[in-house]
Amino acid sequence: MAFLRWILRLLTLLIVSHSVCVLFYYTPNTHSSREVMRDTLQRLHCAKLRRKFSIITDTKSLNMKTFTQELGDFLNCPYKPNMTEQELNRLSLQFLCNATGSLFHTKRNTAVNQSIPYETSATQTYTMNAAIHSMLPEDFPWSGRRLGRCAVVGSGGILKNSSCGREIDSADFVIRFNLALINDSDVGLKTDLITVNPTQIRREFNNMEQNPDPLVERVSVYGNASLAIPAFAYTFCTGLSIRTLKVLHPIRPQQPVVFFSPIYLRTLDRLWKGRGLKSVRLSSGFLLINTALELCEDVHVYGFWPFDTDLQDNPIPYHYYDQLRPHPYMHKMSEEFVRLLQLHSQGALTLHLQPCPSETH
Ligand SMILES: *[C@@H]1O[C@H](CO)[C@@H](O)[C@H](O)[C@H]1NC(C)=O
Ligand SMILES: *[C@@H]1O[C@H](CO)[C@@H](O)[C@H](O)[C@H]1NC(C)=O
Ligand SMILES: *[C@@H]1O[C@H](CO)[C@@H](O)[C@H](O)[C@H]1NC(C)=O
Ligand SMILES: *[C@@H]1O[C@H](CO)[C@@H](O)[C@H](O)[C@H]1NC(C)=O
Ligand SMILES: *[C@@H]1O[C@H](CO)[C@@H](O)[C@H](O)[C@H]1NC(C)=O
Ligand SMILES: *[C@@H]1O[C@H](CO)[C@@H](O)[C@H](O)[C@H]1NC(C)=O
């Protein structure tokens, strides 16, 4: 009886994973049927991992050893994008948060004398004046059209020695963070949007009015990429962001300094809190992956791996270019990571956690 039940279960599993036909097609000799058996088991394993990772929502119960092993296996499974899932994500993000029309303040979506709220304060506001308004960009860099393949490049040490530069540079639109260093071999050079952290401005370029050269040199590396600052996240951010805009606007007019809309940041934050993501604020990485899910046809995510060892258990640095860590209170990187893994399993985006295929083959 128990045996029969076991057989039934196995049959159901085979049918569920659509592999049963393959089993019947190829049975002329034992060699190929063994191969088919291995194939079938492999598919079952992949389907099981896909199910497991598509419902994962927190890291508390995670055993790192089995997690990385299973994740490694899963990443070697064939990847299937799910257009329906991508379209559903795009529509709900556009409806609820609207990066398309309100990711940044532009001359079009913001009026002179408009009162701008703060992301993190219910009482304070900033009144947009004519001088600052005249330095806002006319429109978004994508101005209404949908972006094609986007690469969102985090700063994870997992990118070291990855050889992913070529692949990243071949994307239509590349997003980076916190003025991260770039180079052709591992992380690529192409940049269309890069975030600037006000704390970093204060730490490294506080003397920018007297001597703009270090800041100008640092940002020139990214060509004409937009420099995105969360000017209205906290009140301390506004002065630093406006000073940066005033210094760079006359010197590098082709490289817009843009301010994130606090309303966009706030609605996205609420959306994910509503989905049970526990963090004080979303990291800028997670934030712009969501933006890409709305704006891009196809989202590829690199360098998002908040753990100390890679999938083969080798130690890796936290960032590929320095050892700074995020504030443990502010962001919950590992909680965000499992949400990305969930999106990957659902076919909504592609996570890249392994070295990129080399050109020589
Ligand atoms: C694709 O996503 C949709 C919406 O979540 C889901 O109903 C469907 O089963 C998925 N398709 C596949 C092949 O996984
Ligand atoms: C998004 O914002 C733009 C500009 O403010 C607006 O025209 C558009 O209707 C908004 N879209 C949605 C879905 O709310
Ligand atoms: C903005 O406010 C100032 C001062 O109240 C006023 O002089 C100016 O006309 C206003 N500008 C616009 C475009 O409303
Ligand atoms: C950057 O902008 C300048 C001025 O608009 C333009 O001449 C140049 O070709 C642009 N460079 C790139 C790499 O797009
Ligand atoms: C990258 O490669 C270099 C040279 O092969 C090696 O010394 C270094 O340990 C590697 N770093 C990582 C993080 O894999
Ligand atoms: C590219 O950057 C990575 C990470 O900083 C570094 O390990 C690598 O040596 C750099 N490669 C080149 C060609 O500069």
PDB file of N, CA, C and O in Angstrom, residues 239-280:
ATOM      1  N   GLY A 239      20.590  70.491   1.140  1.00  0.00           N
ATOM      2  CA  GLY A 239      21.643  71.476   0.934  1.00  0.00           C
ATOM      3  C   GLY A 239      22.792  70.891   0.119  1.00  0.00           C
ATOM      4  O   GLY A 239      23.258  71.503  -0.855  1.00  0.00           O
ATOM      5  N   LEU A 240      23.233  69.681   0.499  1.00  0.00           N
ATOM      6  CA  LEU A 240      24.350  69.032  -0.206  1.00  0.00           C
ATOM      7  C   LEU A 240      23.994  68.769  -1.662  1.00  0.00           C
ATOM      8  O   LEU A 240      24.825  68.959  -2.562  1.00  0.00           O
ATOM      9  N   SER A 241      22.750  68.385  -1.919  1.00  0.00           N
ATOM     10  CA  SER A 241      22.329  68.063  -3.285  1.00  0.00           C
ATOM     11  C   SER A 241      22.267  69.326  -4.140  1.00  0.00           C
ATOM     12  O   SER A 241      22.717  69.339  -5.291  1.00  0.00           O
ATOM     13  N   ILE A 242      21.742  70.399  -3.567  1.00  0.00           N
ATOM     14  CA  ILE A 242      21.628  71.655  -4.318  1.00  0.00           C
ATOM     15  C   ILE A 242      23.010  72.251  -4.587  1.00  0.00           C
ATOM     16  O   ILE A 242      23.282  72.755  -5.683  1.00  0.00           O
ATOM     17  N   ARG A 243      23.901  72.125  -3.601  1.00  0.00           N
ATOM     18  CA  ARG A 243      25.275  72.615  -3.823  1.00  0.00           C
ATOM     19  C   ARG A 243      25.921  71.842  -4.982  1.00  0.00           C
ATOM     20  O   ARG A 243      26.584  72.423  -5.844  1.00  0.00           O
ATOM     21  N   THR A 244      25.714  70.531  -5.009  1.00  0.00           N
ATOM     22  CA  THR A 244      26.285  69.703  -6.076  1.00  0.00           C
ATOM     23  C   THR A 244      25.728  70.129  -7.440  1.00  0.00           C
ATOM     24  O   THR A 244      26.476  70.279  -8.417  1.00  0.00           O
ATOM     25  N   LEU A 245      24.419  70.342  -7.485  1.00  0.00           N
ATOM     26  CA  LEU A 245      23.782  70.787  -8.719  1.00  0.00           C
ATOM     27  C   LEU A 245      24.370  72.119  -9.178  1.00  0.00           C
ATOM     28  O   LEU A 245      24.734  72.291 -10.351  1.00  0.00           O
ATOM     29  N   LYS A 246      24.506  73.071  -8.235  1.00  0.00           N
ATOM     30  CA  LYS A 246      25.005  74.410  -8.595  1.00  0.00           C
ATOM     31  C   LYS A 246      26.449  74.374  -9.077  1.00  0.00           C
ATOM     32  O   LYS A 246      26.830  75.152  -9.950  1.00  0.00           O
ATOM     33  N   VAL A 247      27.259  73.477  -8.501  1.00  0.00           N
ATOM     34  CA  VAL A 247      28.659  73.382  -8.931  1.00  0.00           C
ATOM     35  C   VAL A 247      28.757  72.717 -10.304  1.00  0.00           C
ATOM     36  O   VAL A 247      29.466  73.198 -11.192  1.00  0.00           O
ATOM     37  N   LEU A 248      28.014  71.616 -10.508  1.00  0.00           N
ATOM     38  CA  LEU A 248      28.198  70.840 -11.740  1.00  0.00           C
ATOM     39  C   LEU A 248      27.440  71.391 -12.945  1.00  0.00           C
ATOM     40  O   LEU A 248      27.893  71.258 -14.080  1.00  0.00           O
ATOM     41  N   HIS A 249      26.287  72.031 -12.705  1.00  0.00           N
ATOM     42  CA  HIS A 249      25.444  72.454 -13.830  1.00  0.00           C
ATOM     43  C   HIS A 249      26.172  73.353 -14.827  1.00  0.00           C
ATOM     44  O   HIS A 249      26.114  73.108 -16.039  1.00  0.00           O
ATOM     45  N   PRO A 250      26.903  74.387 -14.354  1.00  0.00           N
ATOM     46  CA  PRO A 250      27.607  75.230 -15.339  1.00  0.00           C
ATOM     47  C   PRO A 250      28.819  74.532 -15.967  1.00  0.00           C
ATOM     48  O   PRO A 250      29.143  74.805 -17.126  1.00  0.00           O
ATOM     49  N   ILE A 251      29.482  73.647 -15.230  1.00  0.00           N
ATOM     50  CA  ILE A 251      30.713  73.037 -15.745  1.00  0.00           C
ATOM     51  C   ILE A 251      30.406  71.851 -16.666  1.00  0.00           C
ATOM     52  O   ILE A 251      31.078  71.641 -17.666  1.00  0.00           O
ATOM     53  N   ARG A 252      29.389  71.038 -16.309  1.00  0.00           N
ATOM     54  CA  ARG A 252      29.067  69.850 -17.107  1.00  0.00           C
ATOM     55  C   ARG A 252      27.575  69.817 -17.442  1.00  0.00           C
ATOM     56  O   ARG A 252      26.828  68.956 -16.969  1.00  0.00           O
ATOM     57  N   PRO A 253      27.151  70.746 -18.303  1.00  0.00           N
ATOM     58  CA  PRO A 253      25.718  70.821 -18.621  1.00  0.00           C
ATOM     59  C   PRO A 253      25.185  69.558 -19.302  1.00  0.00           C
ATOM     60  O   PRO A 253      23.994  69.277 -19.245  1.00  0.00           O
ATOM     61  N   GLN A 254      26.098  68.786 -19.942  1.00  0.00           N
ATOM     62  CA  GLN A 254      25.644  67.577 -20.647  1.00  0.00           C
ATOM     63  C   GLN A 254      25.398  66.416 -19.690  1.00  0.00           C
ATOM     64  O   GLN A 254      24.924  65.369 -20.093  1.00  0.00           O
ATOM     65  N   GLN A 255      25.771  66.611 -18.419  1.00  0.00           N
ATOM     66  CA  GLN A 255      25.632  65.527 -17.439  1.00  0.00           C
ATOM     67  C   GLN A 255      24.650  65.967 -16.351  1.00  0.00           C
ATOM     68  O   GLN A 255      25.044  66.557 -15.350  1.00  0.00           O
ATOM     69  N   PRO A 256      23.344  65.663 -16.531  1.00  0.00           N
ATOM     70  CA  PRO A 256      22.355  66.218 -15.608  1.00  0.00           C
ATOM     71  C   PRO A 256      22.467  65.678 -14.182  1.00  0.00           C
ATOM     72  O   PRO A 256      22.699  64.491 -13.977  1.00  0.00           O
ATOM     73  N   VAL A 257      22.330  66.587 -13.210  1.00  0.00           N
ATOM     74  CA  VAL A 257      22.189  66.189 -11.817  1.00  0.00           C
ATOM     75  C   VAL A 257      20.682  66.132 -11.576  1.00  0.00           C
ATOM     76  O   VAL A 257      19.970  67.105 -11.831  1.00  0.00           O
ATOM     77  N   VAL A 258      20.174  64.979 -11.147  1.00  0.00           N
ATOM     78  CA  VAL A 258      18.722  64.837 -11.008  1.00  0.00           C
ATOM     79  C   VAL A 258      18.351  64.448  -9.582  1.00  0.00           C
ATOM     80  O   VAL A 258      19.110  63.760  -8.903  1.00  0.00           O
ATOM     81  N   PHE A 259      17.195  64.934  -9.137  1.00  0.00           N
ATOM     82  CA  PHE A 259      16.738  64.670  -7.771  1.00  0.00           C
ATOM     83  C   PHE A 259      15.603  63.648  -7.787  1.00  0.00           C
ATOM     84  O   PHE A 259      14.583  63.850  -8.464  1.00  0.00           O
ATOM     85  N   PHE A 260      15.755  62.585  -7.023  1.00  0.00           N
ATOM     86  CA  PHE A 260      14.680  61.590  -6.897  1.00  0.00           C
ATOM     87  C   PHE A 260      13.433  62.239  -6.321  1.00  0.00           C
ATOM     88  O   PHE A 260      13.519  63.054  -5.400  1.00  0.00           O
ATOM     89  N   SER A 261      12.286  61.848  -6.825  1.00  0.00           N
ATOM     90  CA  SER A 261      11.036  62.312  -6.236  1.00  0.00           C
ATOM     91  C   SER A 261      10.814  61.585  -4.911  1.00  0.00           C
ATOM     92  O   SER A 261      10.803  60.350  -4.872  1.00  0.00           O
ATOM     93  N   PRO A 262      10.637  62.335  -3.802  1.00  0.00           N
ATOM     94  CA  PRO A 262      10.429  61.672  -2.504  1.00  0.00           C
ATOM     95  C   PRO A 262       9.129  60.870  -2.502  1.00  0.00           C
ATOM     96  O   PRO A 262       9.013  59.893  -1.774  1.00  0.00           O
ATOM     97  N   ILE A 263       8.185  61.282  -3.323  1.00  0.00           N
ATOM     98  CA  ILE A 263       6.910  60.550  -3.354  1.00  0.00           C
ATOM     99  C   ILE A 263       7.100  59.173  -3.977  1.00  0.00           C
ATOM    100  O   ILE A 263       6.568  58.171  -3.497  1.00  0.00           O
ATOM    101  N   TYR A 264       7.914  59.132  -5.041  1.00  0.00           N
ATOM    102  CA  TYR A 264       8.227  57.827  -5.639  1.00  0.00           C
ATOM    103  C   TYR A 264       8.921  56.933  -4.610  1.00  0.00           C
ATOM    104  O   TYR A 264       8.538  55.771  -4.430  1.00  0.00           O
ATOM    105  N   LEU A 265       9.934  57.474  -3.925  1.00  0.00           N
ATOM    106  CA  LEU A 265      10.674  56.681  -2.938  1.00  0.00           C
ATOM    107  C   LEU A 265       9.742  56.170  -1.847  1.00  0.00           C
ATOM    108  O   LEU A 265       9.814  55.022  -1.423  1.00  0.00           O
ATOM    109  N   ARG A 266       8.838  57.038  -1.431  1.00  0.00           N
ATOM    110  CA  ARG A 266       7.945  56.676  -0.340  1.00  0.00           C
ATOM    111  C   ARG A 266       6.919  55.610  -0.766  1.00  0.00           C
ATOM    112  O   ARG A 266       6.683  54.652  -0.041  1.00  0.00           O
ATOM    113  N   THR A 267       6.353  55.765  -1.963  1.00  0.00           N
ATOM    114  CA  THR A 267       5.340  54.775  -2.363  1.00  0.00           C
ATOM    115  C   THR A 267       5.984  53.409  -2.605  1.00  0.00           C
ATOM    116  O   THR A 267       5.397  52.384  -2.257  1.00  0.00           O
ATOM    117  N   LEU A 268       7.195  53.413  -3.143  1.00  0.00           N
ATOM    118  CA  LEU A 268       7.873  52.135  -3.365  1.00  0.00           C
ATOM    119  C   LEU A 268       8.203  51.469  -2.023  1.00  0.00           C
ATOM    120  O   LEU A 268       8.034  50.256  -1.850  1.00  0.00           O
ATOM    121  N   ASP A 269       8.641  52.289  -1.072  1.00  0.00           N
ATOM    122  CA  ASP A 269       8.949  51.789   0.267  1.00  0.00           C
ATOM    123  C   ASP A 269       7.700  51.154   0.897  1.00  0.00           C
ATOM    124  O   ASP A 269       7.749  50.060   1.455  1.00  0.00           O
ATOM    125  N   ARG A 270       6.588  51.837   0.758  1.00  0.00           N
ATOM    126  CA  ARG A 270       5.340  51.306   1.331  1.00  0.00           C
ATOM    127  C   ARG A 270       4.897  50.032   0.636  1.00  0.00           C
ATOM    128  O   ARG A 270       4.404  49.107   1.267  1.00  0.00           O
ATOM    129  N   LEU A 271       5.082  50.008  -0.686  1.00  0.00           N
ATOM    130  CA  LEU A 271       4.710  48.814  -1.440  1.00  0.00           C
ATOM    131  C   LEU A 271       5.430  47.586  -0.879  1.00  0.00           C
ATOM    132  O   LEU A 271       4.826  46.553  -0.622  1.00  0.00           O
ATOM    133  N   TRP A 272       6.756  47.727  -0.648  1.00  0.00           N
ATOM    134  CA  TRP A 272       7.526  46.566  -0.194  1.00  0.00           C
ATOM    135  C   TRP A 272       7.310  46.270   1.277  1.00  0.00           C
ATOM    136  O   TRP A 272       7.382  45.118   1.694  1.00  0.00           O
ATOM    137  N   LYS A 273       7.037  47.298   2.090  1.00  0.00           N
ATOM    138  CA  LYS A 273       6.683  47.029   3.487  1.00  0.00           C
ATOM    139  C   LYS A 273       5.376  46.253   3.519  1.00  0.00           C
ATOM    140  O   LYS A 273       5.212  45.322   4.296  1.00  0.00           O
ATOM    141  N   GLY A 274       4.447  46.628   2.619  1.00  0.00           N
ATOM    142  CA  GLY A 274       3.178  45.911   2.519  1.00  0.00           C
ATOM    143  C   GLY A 274       3.373  44.460   2.115  1.00  0.00           C
ATOM    144  O   GLY A 274       2.564  43.598   2.443  1.00  0.00           O
ATOM    145  N   ARG A 275       4.478  44.179   1.403  1.00  0.00           N
ATOM    146  CA  ARG A 275       4.773  42.798   1.012  1.00  0.00           C
ATOM    147  C   ARG A 275       5.631  42.101   2.061  1.00  0.00           C
ATOM    148  O   ARG A 275       6.172  41.024   1.809  1.00  0.00           O
ATOM    149  N   GLY A 276       5.806  42.766   3.213  1.00  0.00           N
ATOM    150  CA  GLY A 276       6.481  42.116   4.337  1.00  0.00           C
ATOM    151  C   GLY A 276       7.992  42.274   4.378  1.00  0.00           C
ATOM    152  O   GLY A 276       8.662  41.615   5.159  1.00  0.00           O
ATOM    153  N   LEU A 277       8.561  43.141   3.538  1.00  0.00           N
ATOM    154  CA  LEU A 277      10.010  43.353   3.579  1.00  0.00           C
ATOM    155  C   LEU A 277      10.343  44.228   4.778  1.00  0.00           C
ATOM    156  O   LEU A 277       9.877  45.365   4.879  1.00  0.00           O
ATOM    157  N   LYS A 278      11.177  43.680   5.678  1.00  0.00           N
ATOM    158  CA  LYS A 278      11.452  44.413   6.911  1.00  0.00           C
ATOM    159  C   LYS A 278      12.765  45.179   6.784  1.00  0.00           C
ATOM    160  O   LYS A 278      13.827  44.604   6.887  1.00  0.00           O
ATOM    161  N   SER A 279      12.683  46.490   6.517  1.00  0.00           N
ATOM    162  CA  SER A 279      13.886  47.314   6.580  1.00  0.00           C
ATOM    163  C   SER A 279      13.440  48.738   6.845  1.00  0.00           C
ATOM    164  O   SER A 279      12.299  49.099   6.556  1.00  0.00           O
ATOM    165  N   VAL A 280      14.332  49.537   7.426  1.00  0.00           N
ATOM    166  CA  VAL A 280      13.968  50.926   7.704  1.00  0.00           C
ATOM    167  C   VAL A 280      13.740  51.656   6.384  1.00  0.00           C
ATOM    168  O   VAL A 280      12.732  52.309   6.184  1.00  0.00           O
TER     169      VAL A 280
END
